[in-house]
Short mmCIF file of C-alpha atoms and ligand atoms in Angstrom, two decimals:
data_model
loop_
_atom_site.label_atom_id
_atom_site.label_comp_id
_atom_site.label_asym_id
_atom_site.label_seq_id
_atom_site.Cartn_x
_atom_site.Cartn_y
_atom_site.Cartn_z
CA MET C 1 -15.82 -4.49 -109.87
CA ASN C 2 -14.32 -4.47 -106.42
CA THR C 3 -11.11 -6.32 -105.63
CA THR C 4 -12.14 -7.79 -102.26
CA ARG C 5 -14.65 -10.24 -103.69
CA LYS C 6 -13.47 -12.84 -106.15
CA PRO C 7 -14.98 -12.29 -109.62
CA LEU C 8 -17.33 -15.01 -110.74
CA ILE C 9 -18.09 -15.87 -114.35
CA ILE C 10 -20.85 -18.43 -114.86
CA ALA C 11 -21.63 -20.24 -118.10
CA ASN C 12 -25.28 -21.24 -118.41
CA TRP C 13 -25.47 -23.68 -121.29
CA LYS C 14 -29.23 -24.07 -120.88
CA MET C 15 -30.67 -27.02 -122.86
CA TYR C 16 -27.88 -27.03 -125.44
CA ASN C 17 -25.28 -29.70 -126.24
CA THR C 18 -25.40 -33.47 -125.99
CA VAL C 19 -23.13 -35.13 -123.44
CA HIS C 20 -20.55 -35.64 -126.17
CA GLU C 21 -20.77 -32.02 -127.38
CA SER C 22 -20.52 -30.80 -123.79
CA SER C 23 -17.35 -32.79 -123.35
CA LEU C 24 -15.88 -31.30 -126.53
CA LEU C 25 -16.74 -27.78 -125.38
CA VAL C 26 -15.10 -28.42 -122.01
CA HIS C 27 -12.04 -29.70 -123.82
CA ARG C 28 -11.81 -26.54 -125.96
CA LEU C 29 -12.42 -24.32 -122.95
CA SER C 30 -9.77 -26.05 -120.90
CA GLU C 31 -7.22 -25.11 -123.56
CA LYS C 32 -8.26 -21.46 -123.64
CA VAL C 33 -9.23 -20.55 -120.08
CA PRO C 34 -6.13 -19.97 -117.95
CA VAL C 35 -5.83 -21.92 -114.70
CA GLN C 36 -5.67 -19.11 -112.16
CA ARG C 37 -7.12 -18.24 -108.84
CA THR C 38 -8.20 -14.68 -109.50
CA VAL C 39 -11.47 -15.54 -111.24
CA GLU C 40 -13.89 -18.31 -110.36
CA VAL C 41 -15.29 -19.93 -113.50
CA VAL C 42 -18.42 -22.04 -113.17
CA LEU C 43 -19.85 -24.23 -115.92
CA CYS C 44 -23.54 -25.16 -115.84
CA PRO C 45 -24.17 -27.87 -118.45
CA SER C 46 -27.31 -30.01 -118.58
CA MET C 47 -27.95 -32.29 -115.61
CA LEU C 48 -27.08 -35.25 -117.81
CA ALA C 49 -23.55 -34.04 -118.53
CA LEU C 50 -22.65 -33.00 -114.97
CA GLN C 51 -21.22 -36.29 -113.82
CA SER C 52 -18.95 -36.89 -116.81
CA ILE C 53 -17.79 -33.28 -116.89
CA SER C 54 -17.03 -33.48 -113.20
CA LEU C 55 -14.56 -36.28 -114.01
CA GLN C 56 -13.15 -34.40 -117.00
CA ILE C 57 -12.38 -30.96 -115.58
CA ASN C 58 -9.45 -29.64 -113.65
CA HIS C 59 -11.25 -28.42 -110.54
CA ARG C 60 -8.77 -25.59 -110.10
CA GLN C 61 -9.79 -24.31 -113.52
CA PHE C 62 -13.55 -24.84 -113.44
CA LYS C 63 -16.26 -25.39 -110.89
CA LEU C 64 -19.64 -26.87 -111.73
CA GLY C 65 -23.17 -25.63 -111.29
CA ALA C 66 -26.63 -27.02 -111.95
CA GLN C 67 -29.28 -24.98 -113.73
CA ASN C 68 -32.06 -25.95 -111.38
CA CYS C 69 -32.97 -28.42 -108.62
CA TYR C 70 -35.96 -29.63 -106.68
CA TRP C 71 -36.31 -28.58 -103.07
CA ARG C 72 -37.27 -31.88 -101.42
CA ASP C 73 -34.28 -34.10 -100.65
CA GLU C 74 -35.93 -37.29 -101.96
CA GLY C 75 -39.27 -38.86 -102.72
CA ALA C 76 -41.76 -39.69 -105.43
CA PHE C 77 -41.09 -36.68 -107.66
CA THR C 78 -40.75 -38.12 -111.15
CA GLY C 79 -38.31 -36.28 -113.36
CA GLU C 80 -36.83 -34.04 -110.69
CA VAL C 81 -33.25 -33.85 -109.36
CA SER C 82 -32.84 -32.80 -105.74
CA ALA C 83 -30.25 -30.52 -104.21
CA SER C 84 -29.14 -33.46 -102.07
CA GLN C 85 -28.48 -35.51 -105.25
CA LEU C 86 -26.42 -32.65 -106.68
CA ARG C 87 -24.35 -32.34 -103.55
CA GLY C 88 -20.82 -33.56 -104.15
CA VAL C 89 -21.14 -33.03 -107.91
CA VAL C 90 -21.67 -29.27 -108.13
CA ASN C 91 -20.74 -26.24 -106.04
CA TYR C 92 -23.44 -23.90 -107.35
CA VAL C 93 -27.10 -24.18 -108.29
CA ILE C 94 -28.93 -21.56 -110.34
CA VAL C 95 -32.32 -20.89 -108.78
CA GLY C 96 -35.20 -18.78 -110.08
CA HIS C 97 -33.88 -18.23 -113.58
CA SER C 98 -36.49 -16.29 -115.56
CA GLU C 99 -36.97 -19.27 -117.88
CA ARG C 100 -37.85 -21.38 -114.83
CA ARG C 101 -40.17 -18.67 -113.54
CA ASN C 102 -41.87 -17.91 -116.85
CA ILE C 103 -41.89 -21.22 -118.76
CA PHE C 104 -42.02 -23.78 -115.94
CA GLY C 105 -44.04 -21.74 -113.49
CA ASP C 106 -41.59 -21.65 -110.58
CA ARG C 107 -43.34 -19.50 -107.98
CA GLU C 108 -41.73 -17.37 -105.31
CA ARG C 109 -42.38 -20.04 -102.73
CA ASP C 110 -40.74 -22.74 -104.87
CA ILE C 111 -37.73 -20.52 -105.41
CA ARG C 112 -37.43 -19.79 -101.70
CA ALA C 113 -37.61 -23.53 -100.91
CA LYS C 114 -34.98 -24.29 -103.56
CA VAL C 115 -32.60 -21.64 -102.21
CA GLN C 116 -32.99 -23.18 -98.77
CA ALA C 117 -32.44 -26.70 -100.11
CA VAL C 118 -29.24 -25.64 -101.85
CA VAL C 119 -27.92 -23.96 -98.69
CA ARG C 120 -29.00 -26.92 -96.54
CA ASN C 121 -26.95 -29.18 -98.81
CA GLN C 122 -23.86 -26.99 -98.56
CA MET C 123 -23.89 -25.56 -102.06
CA ILE C 124 -24.18 -21.97 -103.19
CA PRO C 125 -27.42 -20.72 -104.71
CA VAL C 126 -27.26 -18.29 -107.63
CA LEU C 127 -30.57 -16.52 -107.13
CA CYS C 128 -31.75 -14.87 -110.34
CA VAL C 129 -33.90 -11.77 -110.12
CA GLY C 130 -35.13 -9.42 -112.80
CA GLU C 131 -38.08 -7.46 -114.13
CA THR C 132 -40.00 -8.17 -117.33
CA ALA C 133 -40.27 -5.64 -120.18
CA GLN C 134 -43.78 -4.70 -119.07
CA GLN C 135 -42.74 -4.23 -115.44
CA ARG C 136 -39.93 -2.00 -116.64
CA VAL C 137 -42.30 0.12 -118.74
CA ASP C 138 -44.61 0.35 -115.71
CA HIS C 139 -41.68 1.58 -113.54
CA GLU C 140 -42.00 -1.47 -111.30
CA THR C 141 -38.37 -2.58 -111.47
CA LYS C 142 -37.44 -1.54 -107.93
CA HIS C 143 -40.53 -3.08 -106.44
CA VAL C 144 -40.14 -6.37 -108.33
CA ILE C 145 -36.48 -6.79 -107.39
CA HIS C 146 -37.22 -5.87 -103.79
CA GLU C 147 -39.94 -8.52 -103.55
CA GLN C 148 -37.86 -11.21 -105.28
CA ILE C 149 -34.94 -10.63 -102.93
CA ILE C 150 -37.05 -10.58 -99.78
CA SER C 151 -38.88 -13.70 -100.79
CA GLY C 152 -35.92 -15.65 -102.22
CA LEU C 153 -33.68 -15.12 -99.21
CA ALA C 154 -36.33 -15.40 -96.49
CA ASN C 155 -35.39 -17.82 -93.71
CA LEU C 156 -31.64 -17.61 -94.37
CA THR C 157 -29.30 -16.31 -91.68
CA SER C 158 -26.94 -13.37 -92.32
CA GLU C 159 -24.03 -15.84 -92.49
CA GLU C 160 -25.85 -17.87 -95.14
CA VAL C 161 -26.82 -14.78 -97.14
CA ALA C 162 -23.16 -13.68 -97.15
CA LYS C 163 -22.29 -16.69 -99.32
CA VAL C 164 -25.18 -16.36 -101.76
CA VAL C 165 -24.76 -15.13 -105.33
CA ILE C 166 -27.43 -12.87 -106.78
CA ALA C 167 -27.73 -12.51 -110.53
CA TYR C 168 -29.57 -9.47 -111.80
CA GLU C 169 -30.99 -10.51 -115.15
CA PRO C 170 -33.55 -8.14 -116.67
CA VAL C 171 -35.89 -10.54 -118.44
CA TRP C 172 -36.11 -8.24 -121.47
CA ALA C 173 -32.34 -8.46 -121.93
CA ILE C 174 -32.03 -12.26 -121.91
CA GLY C 175 -31.28 -14.19 -125.07
CA ASN C 176 -31.99 -11.46 -127.60
CA GLY C 177 -28.81 -9.42 -127.90
CA ASP C 178 -30.61 -6.45 -126.36
CA SER C 179 -28.37 -6.11 -123.31
CA ALA C 180 -29.16 -3.55 -120.62
CA LYS C 181 -26.99 -0.45 -120.51
CA PRO C 182 -24.53 -0.40 -117.61
CA THR C 183 -26.19 2.85 -116.49
CA GLU C 184 -29.48 0.95 -116.25
CA VAL C 185 -27.89 -1.95 -114.37
CA GLU C 186 -25.94 0.11 -111.84
CA PRO C 187 -28.89 1.50 -109.83
CA VAL C 188 -30.44 -1.96 -109.61
CA VAL C 189 -27.30 -3.67 -108.28
CA GLU C 190 -26.93 -0.78 -105.82
CA LEU C 191 -30.49 -1.38 -104.75
CA ILE C 192 -29.80 -5.09 -104.22
CA HIS C 193 -26.70 -4.24 -102.18
CA SER C 194 -28.50 -1.74 -99.97
CA GLN C 195 -31.43 -4.07 -99.50
CA ILE C 196 -29.14 -6.88 -98.32
CA LYS C 197 -27.45 -4.41 -95.99
CA ALA C 198 -30.78 -3.30 -94.52
CA LEU C 199 -32.05 -6.86 -94.09
CA TYR C 200 -28.91 -8.81 -93.20
CA GLY C 201 -26.29 -6.27 -92.15
CA LYS C 202 -23.14 -4.71 -93.51
CA LYS C 203 -21.02 -7.86 -93.38
CA ALA C 204 -23.45 -9.89 -95.48
CA ALA C 205 -23.85 -7.00 -97.93
CA GLU C 206 -20.08 -6.72 -98.37
CA SER C 207 -19.67 -10.46 -98.98
CA VAL C 208 -22.60 -11.27 -101.22
CA ARG C 209 -21.64 -11.42 -104.88
CA ILE C 210 -23.87 -9.70 -107.41
CA LEU C 211 -23.71 -10.62 -111.09
CA TYR C 212 -25.21 -9.17 -114.23
CA GLY C 213 -26.74 -11.42 -116.88
CA GLY C 214 -28.55 -10.79 -120.15
CA SER C 215 -26.94 -10.84 -123.62
CA VAL C 216 -23.41 -10.59 -122.24
CA ASN C 217 -20.64 -11.16 -124.80
CA ASP C 218 -16.94 -10.40 -125.07
CA LYS C 219 -17.69 -6.96 -126.55
CA ASN C 220 -19.82 -5.67 -123.69
CA ALA C 221 -18.51 -7.69 -120.72
CA GLU C 222 -15.95 -5.07 -119.76
CA LEU C 223 -18.64 -2.39 -119.44
CA TYR C 224 -20.46 -4.41 -116.79
CA LEU C 225 -17.29 -5.46 -115.01
CA SER C 226 -16.47 -1.75 -114.67
CA VAL C 227 -19.55 -1.17 -112.54
CA GLU C 228 -18.40 -0.92 -108.90
CA ARG C 229 -20.87 -3.38 -107.35
CA ILE C 230 -20.88 -5.98 -110.15
CA ASP C 231 -18.73 -8.98 -109.20
CA GLY C 232 -19.17 -11.06 -112.30
CA LEU C 233 -21.41 -12.25 -115.08
CA LEU C 234 -23.97 -14.93 -115.85
CA VAL C 235 -23.44 -15.74 -119.52
CA GLY C 236 -25.92 -17.66 -121.65
CA SER C 237 -25.51 -17.96 -125.41
CA ALA C 238 -22.01 -16.46 -125.51
CA SER C 239 -20.83 -19.22 -123.16
CA LEU C 240 -21.44 -21.80 -125.90
CA SER C 241 -18.52 -20.40 -127.88
CA SER C 242 -15.17 -21.34 -126.36
CA PRO C 243 -13.19 -18.33 -127.75
CA VAL C 244 -15.86 -15.83 -126.71
CA PHE C 245 -16.29 -17.27 -123.22
CA ALA C 246 -12.53 -17.52 -122.72
CA ASN C 247 -12.24 -13.84 -123.73
CA ILE C 248 -14.83 -12.92 -121.10
CA VAL C 249 -12.90 -14.80 -118.41
CA THR C 250 -9.66 -13.12 -119.47
CA LEU C 251 -11.33 -9.70 -119.30
CA ALA C 252 -12.51 -10.41 -115.76
CA HIS C 253 -9.03 -11.55 -114.81
CA ASN C 254 -7.37 -8.45 -116.28
CA LYS C 255 -9.93 -6.17 -114.70
CA HIS C 256 -9.42 -7.74 -111.29
CA LYS C 257 -5.67 -7.55 -111.59
CA GLY C 258 -5.90 -3.90 -112.65
CA ILE C 259 -4.36 -4.71 -116.04
CA ILE C 260 -7.25 -2.83 -117.63
CA GLU C 261 -8.84 0.17 -115.93
P1 LIG A 1 -28.05 -14.80 -122.52
O1 LIG A 1 -28.63 -15.64 -121.29
O2 LIG A 1 -26.62 -14.45 -122.17
O3 LIG A 1 -28.15 -15.71 -123.70
O4 LIG A 1 -28.89 -13.57 -122.65
C1 LIG A 1 -28.36 -15.26 -119.97
C2 LIG A 1 -29.12 -16.16 -119.04
O5 LIG A 1 -30.24 -16.54 -119.37
O6 LIG A 1 -28.64 -16.53 -117.95
#
């Protein structure tokens, strides 16, 4: 972790919690997560809970993110929520999560259009990239990440890329407790950094925030936060537990402040 970029810890609640349960979780989190400016904490509940949580939270303590969006601003697209509808409610939108890619068939071109829609509507995309277990076995990790980054960020300017968040989430490490080793993650985040530098310049590469995601918990979070080019974490199942998630935020805070080496 580097001290020039603000650490970012994102909670992806996926399709868990009713509106009422989400509100209770926010309540518990608000008691445990310190209100401070050193770490940015983003909650991504279901679409349904966004509005009520937006009214409930202290916006200095938490920011909000959506887990997905549609790329058209409006129209006859039954069941979809557009980036323009999310504008004003959330600051971040997760785009290209592996569950979107693999279960719902989001293609590279959809992901690219969604990233653009989020930027166009003045929010920050959290572009998820990552290789599958098979691609890893076939030594295709570098190639896959390279292609996902090129495609996902295509058509953005260097200034726009500078504000983007990229989450490296190896698909094989998501949701199963089988987290990637920091030594496996480090070369990939370095690759992402150097690719951004080559495509969009040094300034964009220095500003862009790169997260790790995949079976993060309060036992392993510190290991990832110790990696030089990792600026934060995208946390799935562990974010559903208020003590565990609050511990992760505290670790990021202490790390950033140099309280722990
Ligand atoms: P996990 O999920 O922490 O449960 O592995 C991470 C994610 O899918 O973003």
